[in-house]
Coordinates of C-alpha atoms in Angstrom, one line a residue:
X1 CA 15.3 116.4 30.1
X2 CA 16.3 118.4 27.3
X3 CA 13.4 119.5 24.5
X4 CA 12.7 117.3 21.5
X5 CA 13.1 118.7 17.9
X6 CA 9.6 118.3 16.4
X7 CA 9.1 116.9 13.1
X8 CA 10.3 119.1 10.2
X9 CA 7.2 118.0 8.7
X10 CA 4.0 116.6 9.0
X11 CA 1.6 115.4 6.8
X12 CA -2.2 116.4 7.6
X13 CA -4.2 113.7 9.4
X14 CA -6.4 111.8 7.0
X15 CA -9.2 110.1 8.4
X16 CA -8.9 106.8 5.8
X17 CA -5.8 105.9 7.8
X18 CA -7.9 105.6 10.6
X19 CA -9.7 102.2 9.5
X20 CA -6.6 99.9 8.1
X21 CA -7.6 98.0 4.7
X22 CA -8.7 94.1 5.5
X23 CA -6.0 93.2 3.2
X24 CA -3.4 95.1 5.4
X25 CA -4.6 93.8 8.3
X26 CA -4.4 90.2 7.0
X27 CA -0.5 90.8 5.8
X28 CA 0.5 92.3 8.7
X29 CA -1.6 89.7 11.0
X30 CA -0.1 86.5 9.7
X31 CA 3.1 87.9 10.8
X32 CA 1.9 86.7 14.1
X33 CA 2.1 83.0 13.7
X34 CA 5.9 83.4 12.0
X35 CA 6.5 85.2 16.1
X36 CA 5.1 82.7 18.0
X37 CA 6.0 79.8 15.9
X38 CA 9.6 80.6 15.5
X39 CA 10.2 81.5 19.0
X40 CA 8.1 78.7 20.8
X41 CA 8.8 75.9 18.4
X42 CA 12.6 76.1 19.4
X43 CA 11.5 75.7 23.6
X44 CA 9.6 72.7 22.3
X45 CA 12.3 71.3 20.6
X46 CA 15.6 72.5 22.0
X47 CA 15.3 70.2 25.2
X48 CA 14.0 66.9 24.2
X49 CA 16.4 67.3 21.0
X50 CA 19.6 68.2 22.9
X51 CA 18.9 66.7 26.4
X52 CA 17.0 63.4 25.5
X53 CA 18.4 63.0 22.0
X54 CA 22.3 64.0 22.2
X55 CA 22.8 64.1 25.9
X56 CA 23.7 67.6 26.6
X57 CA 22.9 68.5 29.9
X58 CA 19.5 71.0 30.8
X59 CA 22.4 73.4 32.1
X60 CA 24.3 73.7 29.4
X61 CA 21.5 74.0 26.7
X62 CA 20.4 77.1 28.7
X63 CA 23.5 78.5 28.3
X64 CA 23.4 78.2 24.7
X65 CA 20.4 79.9 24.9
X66 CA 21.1 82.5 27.5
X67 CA 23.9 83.7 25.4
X68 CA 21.7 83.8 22.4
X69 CA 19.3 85.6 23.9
X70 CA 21.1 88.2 25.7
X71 CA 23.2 89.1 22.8
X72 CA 19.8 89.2 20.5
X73 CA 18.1 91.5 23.4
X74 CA 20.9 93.9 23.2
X75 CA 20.7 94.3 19.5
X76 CA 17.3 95.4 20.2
X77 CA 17.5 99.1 21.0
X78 CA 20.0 99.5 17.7
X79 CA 17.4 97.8 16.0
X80 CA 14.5 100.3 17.1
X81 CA 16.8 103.4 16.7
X82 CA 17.9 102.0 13.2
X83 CA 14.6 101.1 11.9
X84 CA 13.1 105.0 13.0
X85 CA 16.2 107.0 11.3
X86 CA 15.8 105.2 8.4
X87 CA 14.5 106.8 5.1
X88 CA 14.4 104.4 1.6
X89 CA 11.9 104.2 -0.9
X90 CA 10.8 101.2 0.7
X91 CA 9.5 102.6 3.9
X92 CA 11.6 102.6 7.3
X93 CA 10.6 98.8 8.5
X94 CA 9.4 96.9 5.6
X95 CA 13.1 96.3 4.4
X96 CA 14.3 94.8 7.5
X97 CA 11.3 92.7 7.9
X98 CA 11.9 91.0 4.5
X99 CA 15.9 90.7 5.5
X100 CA 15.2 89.3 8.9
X101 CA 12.7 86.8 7.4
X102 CA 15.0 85.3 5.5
X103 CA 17.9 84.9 8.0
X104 CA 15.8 83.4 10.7
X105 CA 14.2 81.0 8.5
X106 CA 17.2 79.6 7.3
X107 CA 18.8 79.1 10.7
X108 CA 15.9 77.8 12.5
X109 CA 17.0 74.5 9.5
X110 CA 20.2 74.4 10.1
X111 CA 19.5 74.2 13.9
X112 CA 18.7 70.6 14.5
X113 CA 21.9 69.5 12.1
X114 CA 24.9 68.8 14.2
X115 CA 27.8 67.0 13.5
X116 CA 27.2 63.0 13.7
X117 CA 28.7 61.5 16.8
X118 CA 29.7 65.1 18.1
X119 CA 31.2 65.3 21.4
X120 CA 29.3 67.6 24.4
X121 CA 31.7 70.4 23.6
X122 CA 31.1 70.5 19.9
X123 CA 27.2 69.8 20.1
X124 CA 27.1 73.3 23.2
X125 CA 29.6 74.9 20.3
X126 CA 26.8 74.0 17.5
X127 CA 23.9 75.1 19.4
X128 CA 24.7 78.7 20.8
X129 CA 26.2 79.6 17.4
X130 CA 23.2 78.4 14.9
X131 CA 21.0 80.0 18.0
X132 CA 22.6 83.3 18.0
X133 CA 22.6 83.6 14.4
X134 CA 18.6 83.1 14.4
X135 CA 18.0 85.3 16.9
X136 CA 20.0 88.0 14.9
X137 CA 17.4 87.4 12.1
X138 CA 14.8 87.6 14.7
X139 CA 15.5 90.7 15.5
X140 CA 15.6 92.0 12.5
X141 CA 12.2 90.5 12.0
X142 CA 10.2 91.6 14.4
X143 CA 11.5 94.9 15.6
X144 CA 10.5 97.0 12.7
X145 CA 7.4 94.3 12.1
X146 CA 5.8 95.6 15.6
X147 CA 6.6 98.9 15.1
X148 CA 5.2 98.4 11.3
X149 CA 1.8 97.4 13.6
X150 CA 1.7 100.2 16.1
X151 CA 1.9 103.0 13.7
X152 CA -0.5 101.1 11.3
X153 CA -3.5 103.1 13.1
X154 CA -4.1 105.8 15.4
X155 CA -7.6 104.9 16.7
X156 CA -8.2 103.7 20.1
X157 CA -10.4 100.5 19.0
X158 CA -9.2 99.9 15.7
X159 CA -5.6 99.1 17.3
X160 CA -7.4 96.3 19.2
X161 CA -9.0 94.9 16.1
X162 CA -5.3 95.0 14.3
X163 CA -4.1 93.2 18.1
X164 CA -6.9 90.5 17.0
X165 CA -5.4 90.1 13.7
X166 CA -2.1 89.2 15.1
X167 CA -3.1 87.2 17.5
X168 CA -5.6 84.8 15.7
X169 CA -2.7 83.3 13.8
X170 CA -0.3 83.6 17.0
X171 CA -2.7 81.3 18.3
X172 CA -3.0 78.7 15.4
X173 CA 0.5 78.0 15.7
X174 CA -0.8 76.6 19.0
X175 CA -2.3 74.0 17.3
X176 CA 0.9 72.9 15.7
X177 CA 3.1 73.5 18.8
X178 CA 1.7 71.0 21.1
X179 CA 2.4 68.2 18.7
X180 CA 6.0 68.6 18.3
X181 CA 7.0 66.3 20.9
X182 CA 4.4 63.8 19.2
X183 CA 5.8 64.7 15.5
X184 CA 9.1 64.2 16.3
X185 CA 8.6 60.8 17.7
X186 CA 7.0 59.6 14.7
X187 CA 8.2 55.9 13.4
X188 CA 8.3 58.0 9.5
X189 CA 10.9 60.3 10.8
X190 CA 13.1 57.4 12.6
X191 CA 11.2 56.9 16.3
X192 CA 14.0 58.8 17.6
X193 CA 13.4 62.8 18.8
X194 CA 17.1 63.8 17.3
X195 CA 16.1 62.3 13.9
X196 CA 12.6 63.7 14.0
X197 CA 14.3 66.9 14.5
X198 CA 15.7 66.7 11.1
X199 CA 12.7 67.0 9.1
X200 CA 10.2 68.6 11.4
X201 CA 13.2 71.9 11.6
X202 CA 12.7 72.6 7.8
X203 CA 9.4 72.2 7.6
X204 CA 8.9 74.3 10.1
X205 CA 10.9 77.0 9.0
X206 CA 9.2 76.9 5.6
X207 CA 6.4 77.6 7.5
X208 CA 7.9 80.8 9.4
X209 CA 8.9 81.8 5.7
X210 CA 5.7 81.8 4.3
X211 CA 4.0 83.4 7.4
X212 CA 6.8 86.2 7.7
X213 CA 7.3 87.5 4.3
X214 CA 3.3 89.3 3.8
X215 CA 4.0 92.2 6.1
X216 CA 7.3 93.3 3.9
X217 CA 5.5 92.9 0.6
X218 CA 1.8 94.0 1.0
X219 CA 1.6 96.5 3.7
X220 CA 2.1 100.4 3.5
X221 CA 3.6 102.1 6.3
X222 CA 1.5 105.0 7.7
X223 CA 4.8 107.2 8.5
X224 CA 7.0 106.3 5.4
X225 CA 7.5 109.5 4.4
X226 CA 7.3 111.2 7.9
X227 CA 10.7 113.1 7.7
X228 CA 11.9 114.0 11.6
X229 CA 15.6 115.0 12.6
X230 CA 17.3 111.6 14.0
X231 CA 17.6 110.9 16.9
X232 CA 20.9 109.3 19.2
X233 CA 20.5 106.2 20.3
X234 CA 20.7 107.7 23.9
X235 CA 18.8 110.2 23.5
X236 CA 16.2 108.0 22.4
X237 CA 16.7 105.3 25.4
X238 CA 16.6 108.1 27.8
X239 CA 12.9 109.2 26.4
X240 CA 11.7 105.6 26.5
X241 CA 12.7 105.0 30.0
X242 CA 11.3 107.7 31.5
X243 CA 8.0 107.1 29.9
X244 CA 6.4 105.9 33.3
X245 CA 3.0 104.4 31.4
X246 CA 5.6 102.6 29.1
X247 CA 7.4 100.8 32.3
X248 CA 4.8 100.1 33.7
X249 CA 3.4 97.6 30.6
X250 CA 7.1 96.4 30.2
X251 CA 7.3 95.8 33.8
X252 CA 4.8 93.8 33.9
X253 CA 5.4 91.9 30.4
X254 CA 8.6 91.0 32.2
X255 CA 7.0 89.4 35.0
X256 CA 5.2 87.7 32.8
X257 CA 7.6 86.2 30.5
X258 CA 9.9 85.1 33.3
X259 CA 6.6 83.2 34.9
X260 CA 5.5 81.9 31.6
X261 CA 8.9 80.8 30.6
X262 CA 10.1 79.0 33.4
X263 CA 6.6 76.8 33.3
X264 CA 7.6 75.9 29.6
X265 CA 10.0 73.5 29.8
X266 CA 8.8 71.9 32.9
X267 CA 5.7 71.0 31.1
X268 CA 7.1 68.3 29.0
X269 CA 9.0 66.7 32.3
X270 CA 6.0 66.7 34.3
X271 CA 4.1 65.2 31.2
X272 CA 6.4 62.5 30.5
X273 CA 7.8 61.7 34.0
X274 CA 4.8 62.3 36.0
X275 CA 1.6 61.4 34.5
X276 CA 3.0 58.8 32.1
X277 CA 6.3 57.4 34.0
X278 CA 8.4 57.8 31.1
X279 CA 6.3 57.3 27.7
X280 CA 7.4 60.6 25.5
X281 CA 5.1 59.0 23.0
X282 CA 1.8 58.9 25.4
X283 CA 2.8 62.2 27.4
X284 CA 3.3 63.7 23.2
X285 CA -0.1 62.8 22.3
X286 CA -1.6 64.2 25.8
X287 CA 0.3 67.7 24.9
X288 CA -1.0 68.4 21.2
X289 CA -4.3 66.8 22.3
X290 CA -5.3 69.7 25.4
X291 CA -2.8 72.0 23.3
X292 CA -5.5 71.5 20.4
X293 CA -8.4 72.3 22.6
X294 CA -7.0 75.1 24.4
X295 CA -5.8 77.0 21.3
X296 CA -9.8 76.6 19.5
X297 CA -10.8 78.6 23.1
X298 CA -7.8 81.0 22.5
X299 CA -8.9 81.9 19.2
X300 CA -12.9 82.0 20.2
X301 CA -11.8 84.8 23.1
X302 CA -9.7 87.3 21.3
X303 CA -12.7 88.8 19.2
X304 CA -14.3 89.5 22.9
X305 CA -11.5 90.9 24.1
X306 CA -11.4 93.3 21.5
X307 CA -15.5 94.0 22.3
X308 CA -15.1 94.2 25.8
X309 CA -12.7 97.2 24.6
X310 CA -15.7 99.1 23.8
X311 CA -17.1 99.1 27.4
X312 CA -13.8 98.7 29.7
X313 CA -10.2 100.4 29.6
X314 CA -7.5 98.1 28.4
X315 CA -5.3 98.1 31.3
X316 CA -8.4 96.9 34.1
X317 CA -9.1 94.0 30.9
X318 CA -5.6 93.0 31.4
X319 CA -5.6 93.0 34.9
X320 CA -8.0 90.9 35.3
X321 CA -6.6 88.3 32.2
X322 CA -3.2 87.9 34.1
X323 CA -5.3 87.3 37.8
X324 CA -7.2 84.6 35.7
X325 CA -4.0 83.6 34.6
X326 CA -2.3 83.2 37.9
X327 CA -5.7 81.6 39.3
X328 CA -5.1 79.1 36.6
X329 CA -1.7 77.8 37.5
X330 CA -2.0 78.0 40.8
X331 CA -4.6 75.4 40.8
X332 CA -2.4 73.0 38.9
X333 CA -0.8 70.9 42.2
X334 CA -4.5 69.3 42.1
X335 CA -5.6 69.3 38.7
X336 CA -2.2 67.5 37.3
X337 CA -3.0 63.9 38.3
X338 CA -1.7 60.4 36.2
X339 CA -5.3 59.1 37.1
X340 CA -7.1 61.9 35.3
X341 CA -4.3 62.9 32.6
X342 CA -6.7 65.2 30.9
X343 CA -8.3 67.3 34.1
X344 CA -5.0 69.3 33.5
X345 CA -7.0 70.9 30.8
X346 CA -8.8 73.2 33.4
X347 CA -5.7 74.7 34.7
X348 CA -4.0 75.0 31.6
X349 CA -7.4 77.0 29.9
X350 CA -7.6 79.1 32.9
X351 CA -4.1 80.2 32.6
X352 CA -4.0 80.3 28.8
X353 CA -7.1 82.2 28.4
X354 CA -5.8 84.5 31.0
X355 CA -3.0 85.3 29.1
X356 CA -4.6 86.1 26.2
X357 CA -5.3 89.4 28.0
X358 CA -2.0 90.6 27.7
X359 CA -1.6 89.0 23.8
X360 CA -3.6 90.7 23.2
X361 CA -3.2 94.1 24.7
X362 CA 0.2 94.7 25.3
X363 CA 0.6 96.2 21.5
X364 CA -2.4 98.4 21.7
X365 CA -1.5 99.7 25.0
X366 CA 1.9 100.4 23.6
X367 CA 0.8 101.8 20.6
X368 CA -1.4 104.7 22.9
X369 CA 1.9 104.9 24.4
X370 CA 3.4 106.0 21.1
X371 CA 1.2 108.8 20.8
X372 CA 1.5 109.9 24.1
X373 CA 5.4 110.3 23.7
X374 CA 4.7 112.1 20.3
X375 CA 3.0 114.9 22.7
X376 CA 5.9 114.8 25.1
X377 CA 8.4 114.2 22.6
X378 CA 7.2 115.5 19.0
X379 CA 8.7 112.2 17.4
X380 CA 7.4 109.2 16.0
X381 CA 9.3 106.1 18.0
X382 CA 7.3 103.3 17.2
X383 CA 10.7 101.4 16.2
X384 CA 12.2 102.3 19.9
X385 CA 9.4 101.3 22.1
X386 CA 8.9 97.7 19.9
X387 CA 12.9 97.5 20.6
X388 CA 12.9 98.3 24.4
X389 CA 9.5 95.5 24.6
X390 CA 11.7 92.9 22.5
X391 CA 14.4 93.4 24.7
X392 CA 12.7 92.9 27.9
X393 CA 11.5 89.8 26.6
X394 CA 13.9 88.5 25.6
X395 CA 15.9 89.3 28.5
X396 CA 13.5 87.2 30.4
X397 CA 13.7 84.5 28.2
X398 CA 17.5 84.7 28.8
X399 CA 17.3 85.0 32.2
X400 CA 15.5 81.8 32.1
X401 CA 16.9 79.9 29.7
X402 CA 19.5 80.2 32.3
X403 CA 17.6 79.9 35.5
X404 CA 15.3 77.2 34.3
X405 CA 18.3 75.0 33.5
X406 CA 19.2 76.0 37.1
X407 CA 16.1 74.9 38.3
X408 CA 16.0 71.5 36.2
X409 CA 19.0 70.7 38.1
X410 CA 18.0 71.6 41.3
X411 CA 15.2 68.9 40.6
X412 CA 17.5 66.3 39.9
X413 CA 17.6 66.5 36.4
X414 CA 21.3 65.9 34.9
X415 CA 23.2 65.4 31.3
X416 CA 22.0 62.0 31.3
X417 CA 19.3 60.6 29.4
X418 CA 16.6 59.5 32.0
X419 CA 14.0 56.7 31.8
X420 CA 12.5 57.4 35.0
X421 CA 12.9 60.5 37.8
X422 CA 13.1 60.1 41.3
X423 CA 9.5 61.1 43.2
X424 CA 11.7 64.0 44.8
X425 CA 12.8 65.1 41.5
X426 CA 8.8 64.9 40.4
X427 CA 7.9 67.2 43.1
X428 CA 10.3 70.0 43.1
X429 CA 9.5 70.3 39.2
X430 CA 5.8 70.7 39.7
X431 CA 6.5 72.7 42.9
X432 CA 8.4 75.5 40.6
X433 CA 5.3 75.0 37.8
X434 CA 3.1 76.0 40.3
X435 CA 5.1 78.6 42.4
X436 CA 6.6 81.1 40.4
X437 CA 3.7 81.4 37.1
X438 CA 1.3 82.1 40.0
X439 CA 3.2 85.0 41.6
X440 CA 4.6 86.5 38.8
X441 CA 1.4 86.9 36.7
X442 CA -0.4 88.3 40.3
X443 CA 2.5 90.7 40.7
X444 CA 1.9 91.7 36.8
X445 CA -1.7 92.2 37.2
X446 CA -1.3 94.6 40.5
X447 CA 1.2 96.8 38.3
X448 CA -0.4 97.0 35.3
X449 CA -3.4 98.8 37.3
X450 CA -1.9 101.7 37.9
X451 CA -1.4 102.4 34.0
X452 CA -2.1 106.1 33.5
X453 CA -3.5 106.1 29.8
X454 CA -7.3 105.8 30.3
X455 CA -9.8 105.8 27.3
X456 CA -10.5 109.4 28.0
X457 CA -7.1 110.6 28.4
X458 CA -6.3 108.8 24.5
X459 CA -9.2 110.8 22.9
X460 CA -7.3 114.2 24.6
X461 CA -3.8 112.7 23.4
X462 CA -5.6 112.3 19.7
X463 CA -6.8 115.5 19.5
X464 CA -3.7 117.6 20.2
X465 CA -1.7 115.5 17.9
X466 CA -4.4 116.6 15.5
X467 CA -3.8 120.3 15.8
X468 CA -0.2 120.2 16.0
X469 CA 0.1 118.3 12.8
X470 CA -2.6 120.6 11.2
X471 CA -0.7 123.5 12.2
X472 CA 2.6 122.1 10.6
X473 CA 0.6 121.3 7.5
X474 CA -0.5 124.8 7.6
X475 CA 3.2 126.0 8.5
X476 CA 5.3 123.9 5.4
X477 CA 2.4 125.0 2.8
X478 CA 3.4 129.0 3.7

């Protein structure tokens, strides 16, 4: 591997920077719930909107959304690489955050508007293209808006604490997201889910605008005047995938997203086929009800997380949050039952609180990652390692937006609009729900504990980053 060029310059390490302003920490935070809302509102909608509502087949909407997906996960690295080179008197991430708020907003509207009394052809046409053009903005969102959040700190706990203030409104979209299915079967909105779609899309995306926008106009980047050589976007892959502490989290976020993913959409079928033979508006009121419930817990746990940090290294804390997880949905065969609709609530806490693990500790593992490659590296790459993480992601989504389609089908599910599944199409969905959740998120757990960055080996990594940037301070001043 050939040598890094170090930073021309380096400014000396102030300890204020260590201990992010509240007010920061709120604008960045609240970015959260614009992530998880815009990405998880569309899985809650896409299906019952295009399969149930228009008619287009489970296979073809995950193509739509496979090519979407794909083509957004390969604009990733670019992204990263973009976002790092860049030098304007607005920072080197806070311009594209503002950008990419206001592209994805406006397509996530325009989504759930096609053509009256369009044919299949037309409605697949509609979809991948209103898709792709969101996820475009999406990437421009959150790329430099996660690397915005790793290089907001450079203490061990205190990037924990910013973790929490992401995640606390990631998880209140929770308490919207469950009630989708419900909100768009309201009688107001027309009783029908592609009508419903129609109002509940722009209100929606108001929301994503509203909860996108803080990061871009109230927080100060850390490293905005952190001049480096730039770097080629090869170059810059190569580094990042060698980093073997870095696969190792985005190896097992990868397992994770293709088990979480491919349970998703299944949810609703085994809601609305299963426990309530048909009823979208009982099996609607069932979801947001234990979605409700589950997402108070979520929010209750993630300040302990962030405690427990204080005793235990992050990577045996996640660990043991994705064998929770995986504990969780592997008891769901006998906890999903149409007698007892609701005892589907302890699986579904399990396996969410589980999860919270890695919501919580993926970005603060990958922030000590950042540091680490500054030693190895002598450059600041927050940009590229967000990039690398969004596209592993959302090549998993991709990946299953195609394979759950798949999978739909091979339970029997088809372009028409059902009333009723057969008992053999019941069973091979809630076979998959319980199968491949439960051995991804075990397989996750078993890499993730053989991540090298320990608590002690972070305090080392912070004190030679210390010295070499005193020394360059030392070094421009002469």
């Amino acid at each position: 591997m050939s040598t890094a060029t170090p930073s021309h310059a380096s400014s000396k390490p102030d300890k204020k920077t260590t201990r992010v302003p509240v007010s920061q920490k709120a604008a960045w935070g609240v970015g959260g719930f614009a992530e998880n809302f815009a990405n998880n509102a569309i899985l809650q909608m896409v299906y019952p909107v295009f399969n149930i509502g228009y008619g287009l087949s489970p296979f073809m909407i995950g193509i739509a959304l496979s090519i979407s997906r794909v083509l957004d996960a390969f604009s990733d690295p670019p992204m990263g690489n973009w976002s790092d080179n860049s030098r304007t008197r607005w920072g080197r991430r806070r311009p594209f955050i503002f950008v990419g708020a206001l592209i994805m907003t406006a397509f996530f509207a325009i989504m759930w508007f096609p053509p009256d009394g369009a044919s299949k052809a037309v409605l697949f046409t509609y979809l991948s293209i209103s898709a792709c053009i969101f996820y475009l903005g999406f990437t421009i969102f959150i790329i430099p808006f996660s690397a915005l959040g790793l290089e907001l700190s450079d203490d061990y706990q205190e990037r924990a604490t910013l973790s929490v203030y992401r995640n606390i409104p990631g998880q209140m979209a929770n308490f919207i997201l469950p009630w989708i299915l419900a909100l768009l079967m309201l009688d107001t909105f027309g009783g029908e889910v592609h009508l419903g779609a129609r109002w509940i899309g722009p209100i929606a995306a108001l929301l994503i605008l509203l909860t996108s926008l803080p990061a871009a106009l109230v927080c100060r980047e850390r490293f905005a005047k952190h001049h480096q050589e730039p770097i080629r976007l090869k170059d810059a892959l190569k580094y990042t995938f060698t980093n073997r502490a870095y696969l190792r989290v985005v190896g097992a976020a990868f397992l994770v997203f293709i088990g979480l993913y491919a349970a998703i959409p299944l949810m609703q079928y085994i809601n609305i086929f299963y426990i309530f033979s048909g009823d979208m508006k009982q099996a609607g009121i069932l979801g947001g009800t234990v979605g409700t419930i589950i997402a108070f817990s979520q929010i209750g746990i993630l300040p302990v997380i962030s405690w427990l940090t204080r005793y235990f290294d992050k990577h045996k804390l996640l660990a043991f949050g994705l064998f929770t997880a995986a504990a969780g949905y592997g008891s769901t065969w006998f906890c999903f039952s149409p007698e007892m609709p609701y005892l589907q609530i302890v699986s579904l806490m399990a396996g969410n609180l589980g999860l919270c693990f890695a919501w919580l500790l993926n970005h603060p593992l990958v922030a000590d990652i950042c540091d680490d490659d500054e030693v190895r590296t002598g450059r600041r790459r927050e940009g590229m390692f967000s990039a690398v993480f969004g596209f592993i992601y959302k090549g998993a989504i991709g990946i299953m937006a195609i394979g759950g389609g798949l999978l739909l089908a091979w339970a029997g599910v088809d372009g028409s609009v059902p009333e009723v599944l057969p008992s053999e199409s019941i069973f091979r969905i809630r076979l998959i729900y319980l199968c491949v959740p439960t051995l991804c998120f075990l397989a996750a757990g078993l890499l993730v504990l053989t991540y090298p960055l320990t608590r002690v080996r972070m305090t080392e990594i912070k004190v030679q980053l210390q010295a070499k940037r005193e020394l360059q301070s030392r070094t421009t001043i002469r």
